[in-house]
Structure formats: structure tokens, C-alpha cells
């Protein structure tokens, strides 16, 4: 028996998706971090412009980020972008897992619908990974715990982000 | 056309944008050393191995910076025309370059041991010396077009970037 939740699909994004990816990415930051950091550079048009550059770079074949990264997008029944994920080899100086879940953000209307779980398991192929999460991002921490991640004791302070403390979770 | 001895409106904010083929003429006119370097810059940009950022005021390029993406990104060739220095264009270029480094977790650059002014700028922006020195001998054409060589010793400086993406 299946639950009658809203229908979505997981797909590989293309350059045509970049404006939508940038918008969801910045909105995701606002949901996750607006209580920790402030400023137009993170949440306004300049943030969207910066994410457009990032996603264009990441999805352009031939760049190192494109070669090393894995990217997934969630779409609603009409194909509209509702979530995104990116995974690179761990960026830690001393990696503890073969992959990192590097980016995961969702359209707020699709929180709690299984899109984030589907994005995560698809991009990681159900396998082991590490993820850095803001210590004060309880929703994300609960989500990763449900997917089998636990904190491994590593922390870092985001000097460029109002000294937010992150912790690393692994599975 | 901009000449180095012409005053530049100190209040005008620079627009920072990615160098494109369309900028070639203006960049080459702005500085002879930029004109010499431009073909190599455009090759690197076309290959995708570097992004070149241009600071532009009223259509005139006043500064340039090169970003090489990677797990640790590198900023190179930061230059502001002499007449446009001291008004934050170097800082604007650095900030624009740093914002394009993701997913890098750190960015590095080299600063000449004989260039304390640049070093002060980088320290103000949060870069710290690593103690790692590198000596480079390079050839360049002087203002009279003569090929010359010079030896320079640099120190690598590094700045950590945001881990959250």
C-alpha cells in the first residue's frame, strides 16, 4: 500500500535548471540559517546571482566541480524544481567517508514529503557519507539522524558566517 | 580611453564582472601589461581552468583578478591600475573572487616578500601567511618591448572559507 503523498521525481539537473536551483538554494539558506546570520549577501538578489554562478560552474561539463560532483534535483509532477542536492568527495583535510553530502535544500512547501530523503539516498546510492550541519539547525539534525547519521565529534567554526558552529555527522 | 594620469571619479563604485571576449579592446587599451597577458587569460578562461574578474567604472576596466577553482582555490594576478588604487577596488575584486570559490573550503594566494602593501590588504581580508615560500623566475616585456627576466620570492597566504554550502 502506498501513501497518497504528492508526486515527485528525482532527476539530474541541467544548465536550464540553474535559475530555479539558485532560487531554491537561497530560500533553503533562509529557512535554515536566517536565525543565525543576517545580510542581503546571503538572502537577497546578490545571493541568487552568486548561486547562479555556482550552479552554472558546477553543471558545466569539463570543470573540475562538474567532473567530481554528483548533482540531483527533485521535481514536482509538472517538472518544476522543488529540491536539490550536491555531493563531492569529502572536502575535509582528513576525510572519514568516501563521499560527502555537500548541499541539500528544499522548497518549503515540500518539507516533510519524502523529497529530501529521496534526494539523499539517490545521490549517495544508499551508501556511507559525511555531512556538515549547523549545530543550531535542529530540523536538519533530526532528518539526518532518521537516515542513520550520527555526530562523530568533529566540529568547525564558520569564520565567514558569523562564527556559526557546525558539527559533522556520518553513517 | 583611460590613461593612468587622468583622474577617476573616486565616488563611482566599480562593477565586478567576468571577463569576456567583448572586453578585449577595453582591457588592452587600459594597460600595456594587461594587453600582453590578455591572450593567455582568454585561453585559460575558454579552457575553464580560470575565471577572470574585471572591475569596471564607466566602461573602463580598472582592475582584474584571476580565480582558479579547485578543492583549494587560488587567486592570482590581482591588479588595479595605479590611478584607481586606494578606493577599495582590490577589496571588491577579492570579495567577488572568494564568493566564486565554492565548493572550495579554502583559498590561497602568493604575495611577494617585497610587497608589504599587498600583504597588508590580504591580512585585512583575513588571509594568514603559511610560511611556505616559493621563488619564481619569469620573463616579461618591459615598456620598451624588451624581453627581461626577474626573480621574485613569494609567501603563500591562506584563508578558510565557509564549509556550509
PDB file of N, CA and C in Angstrom, chain B residues 39-88:
ATOM      1  N   UNK B  39      45.853  37.473 -24.213  1.00  0.00           N
ATOM      2  CA  UNK B  39      45.628  36.223 -24.961  1.00  0.00           C
ATOM      3  C   UNK B  39      45.690  34.994 -24.059  1.00  0.00           C
ATOM      4  N   UNK B  40      46.672  34.961 -23.158  1.00  0.00           N
ATOM      5  CA  UNK B  40      46.786  33.810 -22.249  1.00  0.00           C
ATOM      6  C   UNK B  40      45.587  33.757 -21.304  1.00  0.00           C
ATOM      7  N   UNK B  41      45.140  34.923 -20.840  1.00  0.00           N
ATOM      8  CA  UNK B  41      43.970  34.948 -19.940  1.00  0.00           C
ATOM      9  C   UNK B  41      42.740  34.377 -20.639  1.00  0.00           C
ATOM     10  N   UNK B  42      42.526  34.800 -21.872  1.00  0.00           N
ATOM     11  CA  UNK B  42      41.334  34.331 -22.581  1.00  0.00           C
ATOM     12  C   UNK B  42      41.419  32.828 -22.861  1.00  0.00           C
ATOM     13  N   UNK B  43      42.643  32.326 -23.136  1.00  0.00           N
ATOM     14  CA  UNK B  43      42.804  30.881 -23.305  1.00  0.00           C
ATOM     15  C   UNK B  43      42.402  30.142 -22.034  1.00  0.00           C
ATOM     16  N   UNK B  44      42.906  30.610 -20.895  1.00  0.00           N
ATOM     17  CA  UNK B  44      42.581  29.957 -19.620  1.00  0.00           C
ATOM     18  C   UNK B  44      41.086  30.014 -19.337  1.00  0.00           C
ATOM     19  N   UNK B  45      40.480  31.150 -19.677  1.00  0.00           N
ATOM     20  CA  UNK B  45      39.039  31.297 -19.448  1.00  0.00           C
ATOM     21  C   UNK B  45      38.259  30.336 -20.346  1.00  0.00           C
ATOM     22  N   UNK B  46      38.681  30.213 -21.600  1.00  0.00           N
ATOM     23  CA  UNK B  46      37.972  29.319 -22.525  1.00  0.00           C
ATOM     24  C   UNK B  46      38.127  27.862 -22.116  1.00  0.00           C
ATOM     25  N   UNK B  47      39.322  27.504 -21.596  1.00  0.00           N
ATOM     26  CA  UNK B  47      39.542  26.132 -21.123  1.00  0.00           C
ATOM     27  C   UNK B  47      38.709  25.815 -19.897  1.00  0.00           C
ATOM     28  N   UNK B  48      38.282  26.855 -19.190  1.00  0.00           N
ATOM     29  CA  UNK B  48      37.555  26.642 -17.944  1.00  0.00           C
ATOM     30  C   UNK B  48      38.472  26.461 -16.748  1.00  0.00           C
ATOM     31  N   UNK B  49      39.785  26.702 -16.912  1.00  0.00           N
ATOM     32  CA  UNK B  49      40.680  26.498 -15.773  1.00  0.00           C
ATOM     33  C   UNK B  49      40.795  27.745 -14.907  1.00  0.00           C
ATOM     34  N   UNK B  50      40.386  28.885 -15.394  1.00  0.00           N
ATOM     35  CA  UNK B  50      40.387  30.106 -14.585  1.00  0.00           C
ATOM     36  C   UNK B  50      39.168  30.955 -14.926  1.00  0.00           C
ATOM     37  N   UNK B  51      38.760  31.742 -13.945  1.00  0.00           N
ATOM     38  CA  UNK B  51      37.767  32.790 -14.181  1.00  0.00           C
ATOM     39  C   UNK B  51      38.481  34.116 -13.964  1.00  0.00           C
ATOM     40  N   UNK B  52      38.338  35.045 -14.903  1.00  0.00           N
ATOM     41  CA  UNK B  52      38.937  36.369 -14.743  1.00  0.00           C
ATOM     42  C   UNK B  52      37.839  37.362 -14.421  1.00  0.00           C
ATOM     43  N   UNK B  53      38.059  38.125 -13.367  1.00  0.00           N
ATOM     44  CA  UNK B  53      37.089  39.132 -12.949  1.00  0.00           C
ATOM     45  C   UNK B  53      37.635  40.504 -13.277  1.00  0.00           C
ATOM     46  N   UNK B  54      36.737  41.344 -13.757  1.00  0.00           N
ATOM     47  CA  UNK B  54      37.110  42.676 -14.199  1.00  0.00           C
ATOM     48  C   UNK B  54      36.348  43.688 -13.353  1.00  0.00           C
ATOM     49  N   UNK B  55      37.053  44.701 -12.835  1.00  0.00           N
ATOM     50  CA  UNK B  55      36.393  45.816 -12.155  1.00  0.00           C
ATOM     51  C   UNK B  55      36.266  46.951 -13.164  1.00  0.00           C
ATOM     52  N   UNK B  56      35.026  47.394 -13.379  1.00  0.00           N
ATOM     53  CA  UNK B  56      34.749  48.359 -14.444  1.00  0.00           C
ATOM     54  C   UNK B  56      34.035  49.575 -13.864  1.00  0.00           C
ATOM     55  N   UNK B  57      34.520  50.774 -14.211  1.00  0.00           N
ATOM     56  CA  UNK B  57      33.819  52.009 -13.868  1.00  0.00           C
ATOM     57  C   UNK B  57      33.615  52.789 -15.160  1.00  0.00           C
ATOM     58  N   UNK B  58      32.365  53.139 -15.423  1.00  0.00           N
ATOM     59  CA  UNK B  58      32.030  53.904 -16.638  1.00  0.00           C
ATOM     60  C   UNK B  58      32.613  53.251 -17.892  1.00  0.00           C
ATOM     61  N   UNK B  59      32.554  51.946 -17.945  1.00  0.00           N
ATOM     62  CA  UNK B  59      33.021  51.242 -19.131  1.00  0.00           C
ATOM     63  C   UNK B  59      34.519  51.020 -19.186  1.00  0.00           C
ATOM     64  N   UNK B  60      35.254  51.581 -18.215  1.00  0.00           N
ATOM     65  CA  UNK B  60      36.712  51.418 -18.236  1.00  0.00           C
ATOM     66  C   UNK B  60      37.151  50.362 -17.232  1.00  0.00           C
ATOM     67  N   UNK B  61      37.912  49.355 -17.672  1.00  0.00           N
ATOM     68  CA  UNK B  61      38.451  48.372 -16.733  1.00  0.00           C
ATOM     69  C   UNK B  61      39.532  49.018 -15.872  1.00  0.00           C
ATOM     70  N   UNK B  62      39.389  48.896 -14.544  1.00  0.00           N
ATOM     71  CA  UNK B  62      40.361  49.486 -13.618  1.00  0.00           C
ATOM     72  C   UNK B  62      41.107  48.428 -12.824  1.00  0.00           C
ATOM     73  N   UNK B  63      40.573  47.206 -12.812  1.00  0.00           N
ATOM     74  CA  UNK B  63      41.227  46.160 -12.030  1.00  0.00           C
ATOM     75  C   UNK B  63      40.862  44.798 -12.570  1.00  0.00           C
ATOM     76  N   UNK B  64      41.713  43.819 -12.237  1.00  0.00           N
ATOM     77  CA  UNK B  64      41.490  42.457 -12.705  1.00  0.00           C
ATOM     78  C   UNK B  64      41.947  41.491 -11.616  1.00  0.00           C
ATOM     79  N   UNK B  65      41.336  40.334 -11.577  1.00  0.00           N
ATOM     80  CA  UNK B  65      41.772  39.263 -10.671  1.00  0.00           C
ATOM     81  C   UNK B  65      41.441  37.935 -11.330  1.00  0.00           C
ATOM     82  N   UNK B  66      42.313  36.945 -11.098  1.00  0.00           N
ATOM     83  CA  UNK B  66      42.117  35.601 -11.657  1.00  0.00           C
ATOM     84  C   UNK B  66      41.783  34.635 -10.529  1.00  0.00           C
ATOM     85  N   UNK B  67      40.775  33.810 -10.754  1.00  0.00           N
ATOM     86  CA  UNK B  67      40.420  32.775  -9.793  1.00  0.00           C
ATOM     87  C   UNK B  67      40.586  31.417 -10.445  1.00  0.00           C
ATOM     88  N   UNK B  68      41.378  30.557  -9.795  1.00  0.00           N
ATOM     89  CA  UNK B  68      41.485  29.164 -10.243  1.00  0.00           C
ATOM     90  C   UNK B  68      40.718  28.296  -9.261  1.00  0.00           C
ATOM     91  N   UNK B  69      39.579  27.750  -9.701  1.00  0.00           N
ATOM     92  CA  UNK B  69      38.808  26.906  -8.794  1.00  0.00           C
ATOM     93  C   UNK B  69      39.558  25.607  -8.502  1.00  0.00           C
ATOM     94  N   UNK B  70      39.169  24.936  -7.458  1.00  0.00           N
ATOM     95  CA  UNK B  70      39.775  23.666  -7.079  1.00  0.00           C
ATOM     96  C   UNK B  70      39.368  23.354  -5.665  1.00  0.00           C
ATOM     97  N   UNK B  71      39.815  22.216  -5.149  1.00  0.00           N
ATOM     98  CA  UNK B  71      39.449  21.885  -3.770  1.00  0.00           C
ATOM     99  C   UNK B  71      39.963  22.985  -2.839  1.00  0.00           C
ATOM    100  N   UNK B  72      41.183  23.458  -3.106  1.00  0.00           N
ATOM    101  CA  UNK B  72      41.638  24.720  -2.519  1.00  0.00           C
ATOM    102  C   UNK B  72      41.788  25.683  -3.687  1.00  0.00           C
ATOM    103  N   UNK B  73      40.989  26.722  -3.690  1.00  0.00           N
ATOM    104  CA  UNK B  73      41.003  27.666  -4.804  1.00  0.00           C
ATOM    105  C   UNK B  73      42.236  28.567  -4.706  1.00  0.00           C
ATOM    106  N   UNK B  74      42.597  29.181  -5.831  1.00  0.00           N
ATOM    107  CA  UNK B  74      43.737  30.097  -5.816  1.00  0.00           C
ATOM    108  C   UNK B  74      43.348  31.398  -6.520  1.00  0.00           C
ATOM    109  N   UNK B  75      43.713  32.505  -5.901  1.00  0.00           N
ATOM    110  CA  UNK B  75      43.518  33.816  -6.515  1.00  0.00           C
ATOM    111  C   UNK B  75      44.881  34.293  -7.004  1.00  0.00           C
ATOM    112  N   UNK B  76      44.927  34.748  -8.255  1.00  0.00           N
ATOM    113  CA  UNK B  76      46.197  35.189  -8.856  1.00  0.00           C
ATOM    114  C   UNK B  76      45.985  36.502  -9.586  1.00  0.00           C
ATOM    115  N   UNK B  77      47.085  37.108  -9.934  1.00  0.00           N
ATOM    116  CA  UNK B  77      47.064  38.253 -10.850  1.00  0.00           C
ATOM    117  C   UNK B  77      46.083  39.348 -10.443  1.00  0.00           C
ATOM    118  N   UNK B  78      46.048  39.658  -9.135  1.00  0.00           N
ATOM    119  CA  UNK B  78      45.208  40.769  -8.701  1.00  0.00           C
ATOM    120  C   UNK B  78      45.927  42.063  -9.053  1.00  0.00           C
ATOM    121  N   UNK B  79      45.276  42.917  -9.826  1.00  0.00           N
ATOM    122  CA  UNK B  79      45.924  44.166 -10.221  1.00  0.00           C
ATOM    123  C   UNK B  79      44.918  45.288 -10.367  1.00  0.00           C
ATOM    124  N   UNK B  80      45.268  46.448  -9.850  1.00  0.00           N
ATOM    125  CA  UNK B  80      44.435  47.643 -10.003  1.00  0.00           C
ATOM    126  C   UNK B  80      45.308  48.722 -10.619  1.00  0.00           C
ATOM    127  N   UNK B  81      44.783  49.429 -11.610  1.00  0.00           N
ATOM    128  CA  UNK B  81      45.568  50.485 -12.251  1.00  0.00           C
ATOM    129  C   UNK B  81      46.007  51.511 -11.213  1.00  0.00           C
ATOM    130  N   UNK B  82      47.227  52.029 -11.337  1.00  0.00           N
ATOM    131  CA  UNK B  82      47.754  52.948 -10.311  1.00  0.00           C
ATOM    132  C   UNK B  82      46.804  54.099  -9.989  1.00  0.00           C
ATOM    133  N   UNK B  83      46.177  54.688 -11.005  1.00  0.00           N
ATOM    134  CA  UNK B  83      45.324  55.851 -10.762  1.00  0.00           C
ATOM    135  C   UNK B  83      44.053  55.487 -10.010  1.00  0.00           C
ATOM    136  N   UNK B  84      43.723  54.197  -9.937  1.00  0.00           N
ATOM    137  CA  UNK B  84      42.464  53.780  -9.313  1.00  0.00           C
ATOM    138  C   UNK B  84      42.688  53.113  -7.960  1.00  0.00           C
ATOM    139  N   UNK B  85      43.907  53.155  -7.467  1.00  0.00           N
ATOM    140  CA  UNK B  85      44.195  52.473  -6.202  1.00  0.00           C
ATOM    141  C   UNK B  85      43.689  53.280  -5.015  1.00  0.00           C
ATOM    142  N   UNK B  86      43.520  52.601  -3.903  1.00  0.00           N
ATOM    143  CA  UNK B  86      43.155  53.276  -2.662  1.00  0.00           C
ATOM    144  C   UNK B  86      41.680  53.550  -2.516  1.00  0.00           C
ATOM    145  N   UNK B  87      40.850  52.970  -3.386  1.00  0.00           N
ATOM    146  CA  UNK B  87      39.405  53.190  -3.268  1.00  0.00           C
ATOM    147  C   UNK B  87      38.636  51.891  -3.162  1.00  0.00           C
ATOM    148  N   UNK B  88      39.328  50.828  -2.783  1.00  0.00           N
ATOM    149  CA  UNK B  88      38.617  49.591  -2.446  1.00  0.00           C
ATOM    150  C   UNK B  88      38.375  48.652  -3.608  1.00  0.00           C
TER     151      UNK B  88
END
